[in-house]
C-alpha positions as YAML, in Angstrom:
chain: A
units: angstrom
residues:
- id: 1
  name: MET
  ca: [2.68, -1.50, 3.16]
- id: 2
  name: LYS
  ca: [6.04, -2.40, 1.65]
- id: 3
  name: ILE
  ca: [7.73, 0.03, -0.77]
- id: 4
  name: LEU
  ca: [10.57, -1.30, -2.95]
- id: 5
  name: VAL
  ca: [13.46, 1.19, -3.18]
- id: 6
  name: VAL
  ca: [15.92, 0.40, -6.00]
- id: 7
  name: ASP
  ca: [19.19, 2.30, -6.42]
- id: 8
  name: ASP
  ca: [22.86, 1.32, -6.62]
- id: 9
  name: ASP
  ca: [23.63, 4.31, -4.37]
- id: 10
  name: LYS
  ca: [23.20, 2.88, -0.86]
- id: 11
  name: GLU
  ca: [23.03, 6.34, 0.72]
- id: 12
  name: ILE
  ca: [19.99, 7.23, -1.40]
- id: 13
  name: VAL
  ca: [18.32, 3.94, -0.47]
- id: 14
  name: GLU
  ca: [18.97, 4.62, 3.22]
- id: 15
  name: LEU
  ca: [17.72, 8.21, 2.96]
- id: 16
  name: LEU
  ca: [14.46, 7.25, 1.25]
- id: 17
  name: SER
  ca: [14.01, 4.35, 3.67]
- id: 18
  name: ILE
  ca: [14.16, 6.73, 6.64]
- id: 19
  name: TYR
  ca: [11.48, 8.98, 5.14]
- id: 20
  name: LEU
  ca: [9.30, 6.01, 4.16]
- id: 21
  name: LYS
  ca: [9.46, 4.62, 7.70]
- id: 22
  name: ASN
  ca: [8.44, 8.03, 9.05]
- id: 23
  name: GLU
  ca: [5.40, 7.87, 6.73]
- id: 24
  name: GLY
  ca: [4.43, 4.45, 8.11]
- id: 25
  name: TYR
  ca: [5.66, 2.37, 5.16]
- id: 26
  name: GLU
  ca: [8.04, -0.60, 5.24]
- id: 27
  name: PRO
  ca: [10.95, -0.05, 2.84]
- id: 28
  name: VAL
  ca: [12.48, -2.98, 0.99]
- id: 29
  name: ALA
  ca: [15.95, -2.29, -0.45]
- id: 30
  name: ALA
  ca: [17.45, -3.46, -3.75]
- id: 31
  name: HIS
  ca: [20.74, -2.22, -5.21]
- id: 32
  name: ASN
  ca: [20.51, -3.37, -8.82]
- id: 33
  name: GLY
  ca: [17.88, -4.25, -11.38]
- id: 34
  name: GLN
  ca: [18.12, -8.02, -11.05]
- id: 35
  name: GLU
  ca: [17.73, -7.83, -7.27]
- id: 36
  name: ALA
  ca: [14.70, -5.59, -7.72]
- id: 37
  name: VAL
  ca: [12.97, -8.03, -10.08]
- id: 38
  name: SER
  ca: [13.74, -10.92, -7.74]
- id: 39
  name: LYS
  ca: [12.35, -9.17, -4.66]
- id: 40
  name: LEU
  ca: [9.27, -7.98, -6.49]
- id: 41
  name: SER
  ca: [8.62, -11.54, -7.66]
- id: 42
  name: THR
  ca: [9.00, -12.92, -4.14]
- id: 43
  name: LEU
  ca: [6.97, -10.20, -2.39]
- id: 44
  name: SER
  ca: [4.56, -9.27, -5.19]
- id: 45
  name: SER
  ca: [1.45, -9.41, -3.00]
- id: 46
  name: GLU
  ca: [3.02, -7.20, -0.32]
- id: 47
  name: ILE
  ca: [4.78, -4.45, -2.30]
- id: 48
  name: GLY
  ca: [2.49, -1.56, -3.16]
- id: 49
  name: LEU
  ca: [4.89, 0.73, -5.06]
- id: 50
  name: MET
  ca: [8.43, 0.85, -6.44]
- id: 51
  name: ILE
  ca: [10.89, 3.77, -6.43]
- id: 52
  name: LEU
  ca: [13.43, 3.03, -9.16]
- id: 53
  name: ASP
  ca: [16.73, 4.45, -10.41]
- id: 54
  name: ILE
  ca: [17.54, 4.25, -14.13]
- id: 55
  name: MET
  ca: [21.33, 3.93, -14.28]
- id: 56
  name: MET
  ca: [22.24, 0.70, -12.44]
- id: 57
  name: PRO
  ca: [24.54, -2.29, -12.98]
- id: 58
  name: ASN
  ca: [23.35, -5.74, -14.15]
- id: 59
  name: MET
  ca: [19.97, -4.45, -15.35]
- id: 60
  name: ASN
  ca: [19.05, -0.79, -15.85]
- id: 61
  name: GLY
  ca: [15.79, 0.77, -14.71]
- id: 62
  name: ILE
  ca: [14.17, 0.83, -18.16]
- id: 63
  name: ASP
  ca: [14.70, -2.93, -18.53]
- id: 64
  name: VAL
  ca: [13.31, -3.47, -15.02]
- id: 65
  name: ILE
  ca: [10.16, -1.55, -15.95]
- id: 66
  name: LYS
  ca: [9.73, -3.55, -19.17]
- id: 67
  name: GLN
  ca: [10.02, -6.84, -17.30]
- id: 68
  name: VAL
  ca: [7.75, -5.79, -14.43]
- id: 69
  name: ARG
  ca: [5.07, -4.50, -16.77]
- id: 70
  name: ARG
  ca: [4.68, -7.91, -18.40]
- id: 71
  name: ASP
  ca: [2.48, -9.02, -15.51]
- id: 72
  name: SER
  ca: [2.17, -6.21, -12.97]
- id: 73
  name: ASP
  ca: [0.62, -2.74, -12.82]
- id: 74
  name: ILE
  ca: [2.39, -1.76, -9.59]
- id: 75
  name: PRO
  ca: [2.92, 2.03, -9.40]
- id: 76
  name: ILE
  ca: [6.50, 3.00, -10.32]
- id: 77
  name: ILE
  ca: [8.30, 6.27, -9.58]
- id: 78
  name: VAL
  ca: [11.54, 6.74, -11.49]
- id: 79
  name: VAL
  ca: [14.19, 8.72, -9.59]
- id: 80
  name: SER
  ca: [17.18, 9.40, -11.78]
- id: 81
  name: ALA
  ca: [20.00, 11.82, -12.59]
- id: 82
  name: LYS
  ca: [19.18, 11.44, -16.29]
- id: 83
  name: THR
  ca: [17.27, 14.71, -16.71]
- id: 84
  name: ALA
  ca: [16.98, 15.02, -20.49]
- id: 85
  name: ASP
  ca: [13.37, 15.25, -21.65]
- id: 86
  name: MET
  ca: [13.73, 12.19, -23.89]
- id: 87
  name: ASP
  ca: [14.90, 10.08, -20.94]
- id: 88
  name: LYS
  ca: [11.80, 11.09, -18.98]
- id: 89
  name: ILE
  ca: [9.54, 10.38, -21.94]
- id: 90
  name: LYS
  ca: [11.16, 6.98, -22.54]
- id: 91
  name: GLY
  ca: [10.72, 5.99, -18.91]
- id: 92
  name: LEU
  ca: [7.06, 7.00, -18.81]
- id: 93
  name: ILE
  ca: [6.23, 5.39, -22.16]
- id: 94
  name: THR
  ca: [7.93, 2.19, -21.01]
- id: 95
  name: GLY
  ca: [5.58, 2.03, -18.05]
- id: 96
  name: ALA
  ca: [6.67, 4.30, -15.20]
- id: 97
  name: ASP
  ca: [3.95, 6.40, -13.55]
- id: 98
  name: ASP
  ca: [6.04, 9.36, -12.39]
- id: 99
  name: TYR
  ca: [9.56, 10.79, -12.70]
- id: 100
  name: VAL
  ca: [11.69, 12.75, -10.21]
- id: 101
  name: SER
  ca: [15.10, 14.12, -11.17]
- id: 102
  name: LYS
  ca: [18.16, 13.90, -8.93]
- id: 103
  name: PRO
  ca: [19.07, 15.74, -6.79]
- id: 104
  name: PHE
  ca: [15.63, 15.58, -5.21]
- id: 105
  name: ASN
  ca: [13.81, 16.68, -2.10]
- id: 106
  name: PRO
  ca: [12.77, 13.53, -0.15]
- id: 107
  name: LEU
  ca: [9.56, 15.27, 0.90]
- id: 108
  name: GLU
  ca: [8.61, 15.68, -2.77]
- id: 109
  name: VAL
  ca: [9.19, 11.98, -3.34]
- id: 110
  name: MET
  ca: [6.99, 11.14, -0.33]
- id: 111
  name: ALA
  ca: [4.23, 13.40, -1.69]
- id: 112
  name: ARG
  ca: [4.35, 11.59, -5.03]
- id: 113
  name: VAL
  ca: [4.29, 8.21, -3.26]
- id: 114
  name: ARG
  ca: [1.11, 9.19, -1.41]
- id: 115
  name: SER
  ca: [-0.47, 10.59, -4.58]
- id: 116
  name: LEU
  ca: [0.24, 7.47, -6.65]
- id: 117
  name: LEU
  ca: [-1.01, 5.16, -3.92]
- id: 118
  name: ARG
  ca: [-4.25, 7.14, -3.67]
- id: 119
  name: ARG
  ca: [-4.72, 6.82, -7.44]
- id: 120
  name: SER
  ca: [-3.97, 3.12, -7.23]
- id: 121
  name: GLU
  ca: [-6.54, 2.65, -4.45]
- id: 122
  name: LYS
  ca: [-9.21, 4.42, -6.52]
- id: 123
  name: LYS
  ca: [-8.44, 2.16, -9.48]
- id: 124
  name: VAL
  ca: [-8.84, -0.94, -7.31]
- id: 125
  name: ALA
  ca: [-12.03, 0.42, -5.76]
- id: 126
  name: SER
  ca: [-13.61, 1.02, -9.16]
- id: 127
  name: THR
  ca: [-13.20, -2.63, -10.16]
- id: 128
  name: GLU
  ca: [-13.89, -4.41, -6.87]
- id: 129
  name: PRO
  ca: [-17.10, -6.46, -6.46]
- id: 130
  name: ALA
  ca: [-20.02, -5.00, -4.51]
- id: 131
  name: ILE
  ca: [-20.08, -8.01, -2.19]
- id: 132
  name: LEU
  ca: [-16.96, -9.44, -0.55]
- id: 133
  name: LYS
  ca: [-16.77, -12.70, 1.36]
- id: 134
  name: VAL
  ca: [-14.07, -12.88, 4.01]
- id: 135
  name: GLY
  ca: [-14.02, -15.80, 6.40]
- id: 136
  name: PRO
  ca: [-17.45, -15.98, 8.07]
- id: 137
  name: LEU
  ca: [-18.47, -12.51, 6.80]
- id: 138
  name: GLU
  ca: [-20.29, -11.13, 3.77]
- id: 139
  name: ILE
  ca: [-19.55, -7.43, 3.22]
- id: 140
  name: ASN
  ca: [-21.87, -5.42, 0.98]
- id: 141
  name: LYS
  ca: [-20.17, -2.24, -0.23]
- id: 142
  name: ASP
  ca: [-23.32, -0.67, -1.68]
- id: 143
  name: SER
  ca: [-25.61, -1.13, 1.33]
- id: 144
  name: HIS
  ca: [-22.84, -0.86, 3.96]
- id: 145
  name: GLU
  ca: [-24.10, -4.09, 5.51]
- id: 146
  name: VAL
  ca: [-22.09, -6.88, 7.07]
- id: 147
  name: LYS
  ca: [-23.65, -10.29, 7.66]
- id: 148
  name: THR
  ca: [-22.45, -13.62, 8.98]
- id: 149
  name: GLN
  ca: [-22.85, -16.95, 7.20]
- id: 150
  name: ALA
  ca: [-25.93, -17.47, 9.38]
- id: 151
  name: ASP
  ca: [-27.40, -14.29, 7.86]
- id: 152
  name: LYS
  ca: [-26.98, -12.33, 11.09]
- id: 153
  name: LYS
  ca: [-26.39, -8.61, 10.55]
- id: 154
  name: ILE
  ca: [-23.55, -6.89, 12.38]
- id: 155
  name: GLN
  ca: [-24.27, -3.27, 13.20]
- id: 156
  name: LEU
  ca: [-21.14, -1.22, 12.46]
- id: 157
  name: THR
  ca: [-20.43, 2.48, 12.51]
- id: 158
  name: ALA
  ca: [-19.35, 4.12, 9.26]
- id: 159
  name: LEU
  ca: [-15.72, 4.15, 10.41]
- id: 160
  name: GLU
  ca: [-15.81, 0.52, 11.54]
- id: 161
  name: PHE
  ca: [-17.27, -0.50, 8.18]
- id: 162
  name: GLY
  ca: [-14.60, 1.55, 6.40]
- id: 163
  name: ILE
  ca: [-11.80, -0.20, 8.29]
- id: 164
  name: LEU
  ca: [-13.23, -3.67, 7.64]
- id: 165
  name: HIS
  ca: [-13.86, -2.94, 3.95]
- id: 166
  name: LEU
  ca: [-10.34, -1.54, 3.49]
- id: 167
  name: LEU
  ca: [-8.71, -4.62, 4.99]
- id: 168
  name: ALA
  ca: [-11.07, -7.03, 3.21]
- id: 169
  name: THR
  ca: [-10.34, -5.54, -0.23]
- id: 170
  name: HIS
  ca: [-6.60, -6.03, 0.35]
- id: 171
  name: PRO
  ca: [-6.31, -9.51, 1.90]
- id: 172
  name: ASN
  ca: [-2.93, -10.43, 3.43]
- id: 173
  name: ARG
  ca: [-1.71, -6.83, 3.19]
- id: 174
  name: VAL
  ca: [-0.74, -5.10, 6.41]
- id: 175
  name: PHE
  ca: [-1.95, -1.54, 6.93]
- id: 176
  name: SER
  ca: [-0.34, 0.69, 9.55]
- id: 177
  name: ALA
  ca: [-2.55, 2.75, 11.85]
- id: 178
  name: ASN
  ca: [-1.54, 5.89, 9.93]
- id: 179
  name: GLU
  ca: [-2.53, 4.34, 6.59]
- id: 180
  name: ILE
  ca: [-5.89, 3.22, 7.96]
- id: 181
  name: PHE
  ca: [-6.57, 6.69, 9.34]
- id: 182
  name: GLU
  ca: [-5.68, 8.44, 6.07]
- id: 183
  name: LYS
  ca: [-7.73, 6.07, 3.91]
- id: 184
  name: VAL
  ca: [-10.81, 5.68, 6.13]
- id: 185
  name: TRP
  ca: [-10.97, 9.13, 7.75]
- id: 186
  name: ARG
  ca: [-9.78, 10.62, 4.40]
- id: 187
  name: GLN
  ca: [-7.37, 13.12, 5.90]
- id: 188
  name: GLU
  ca: [-3.73, 13.27, 6.84]
- id: 189
  name: SER
  ca: [-2.96, 11.35, 10.01]
- id: 190
  name: VAL
  ca: [-2.72, 13.88, 12.87]
- id: 191
  name: VAL
  ca: [-3.79, 11.61, 15.71]
- id: 192
  name: SER
  ca: [-2.12, 8.86, 17.68]
- id: 193
  name: ALA
  ca: [-2.38, 5.23, 16.68]
- id: 194
  name: LYS
  ca: [-4.65, 4.73, 19.69]
- id: 195
  name: THR
  ca: [-7.59, 6.27, 17.81]
- id: 196
  name: VAL
  ca: [-7.40, 3.55, 15.15]
- id: 197
  name: MET
  ca: [-6.64, 0.89, 17.75]
- id: 198
  name: VAL
  ca: [-9.86, 1.71, 19.67]
- id: 199
  name: HIS
  ca: [-11.99, 1.47, 16.51]
- id: 200
  name: VAL
  ca: [-10.35, -1.82, 15.49]
- id: 201
  name: SER
  ca: [-10.94, -3.19, 19.00]
- id: 202
  name: HIS
  ca: [-14.67, -2.32, 18.86]
- id: 203
  name: LEU
  ca: [-14.91, -3.80, 15.36]
- id: 204
  name: ARG
  ca: [-13.29, -7.05, 16.51]
- id: 205
  name: ASP
  ca: [-15.60, -7.32, 19.49]
- id: 206
  name: LYS
  ca: [-18.67, -7.02, 17.27]
- id: 207
  name: ILE
  ca: [-17.38, -9.57, 14.76]
- id: 208
  name: GLU
  ca: [-16.40, -12.09, 17.42]
- id: 209
  name: GLU
  ca: [-19.71, -11.71, 19.23]
- id: 210
  name: ALA
  ca: [-21.64, -12.37, 16.02]
- id: 211
  name: THR
  ca: [-19.47, -15.29, 14.87]
- id: 212
  name: ASN
  ca: [-18.95, -17.11, 18.18]
- id: 213
  name: GLY
  ca: [-15.39, -15.92, 18.58]
- id: 214
  name: GLU
  ca: [-13.99, -16.18, 15.06]
- id: 215
  name: LYS
  ca: [-11.04, -13.84, 14.47]
- id: 216
  name: VAL
  ca: [-11.09, -11.99, 11.14]
- id: 217
  name: ILE
  ca: [-8.69, -9.07, 11.77]
- id: 218
  name: GLU
  ca: [-5.15, -9.94, 12.75]
- id: 219
  name: THR
  ca: [-2.62, -7.69, 14.48]
- id: 220
  name: VAL
  ca: [0.92, -7.70, 13.12]
- id: 221
  name: TRP
  ca: [2.69, -6.38, 16.18]
- id: 222
  name: GLY
  ca: [4.67, -3.22, 15.62]
- id: 223
  name: VAL
  ca: [3.36, -2.90, 12.05]
- id: 224
  name: GLY
  ca: [-0.45, -2.78, 11.80]
- id: 225
  name: TYR
  ca: [-3.50, -4.87, 10.90]
- id: 226
  name: LYS
  ca: [-4.61, -7.25, 8.17]
- id: 227
  name: VAL
  ca: [-7.27, -9.71, 7.07]
- id: 228
  name: GLU
  ca: [-5.58, -12.96, 6.13]
- id: 229
  name: VAL
  ca: [-7.02, -15.20, 3.45]
...
């Protein structure tokens, strides 16, 4: 998943980018408000969260939030040296989801990133349809059944179904092995990527066998997996 990091201080952008990469995310840098809005517009389907400074040239963070909130509910964490209570309140009322004051501990920011993304996933899950159609597959969330267009059932384990459902509910979005483990196994990733890779391999084999070789899950080498629509 891409995370947009917006700050006119390049050292802060680089620092947060290092920690985000260690967490399995793909940081996207912007150094002023206008650049942030432009990148979010271009990559809107790929960016899952924004970390945003308030005091920036060209367009400040509050104005960025106002513009973004016209058509997007992307989670936003404000990271700013403006620590007065009214500044925090203004940012949150404008549309930010969380606020961290500078100087900050990068580990705290990462914890808030994970927390907001979990809340965002739950929000999406609560509104998603019970039945998803992806390529040649029909995925029933309630019955945990997967069928082909020819009405042939594919027998999946609970973890295989979880991986497929996760990818299918976020078409075109790439999930790293760590993200898949945390969301499907529902615990912090403490295993190697090979564990996820083995489950994805078995899942692919079952899908391709049932659909005469059709490929539903794509590998983005060095990044993760996705279902492309």
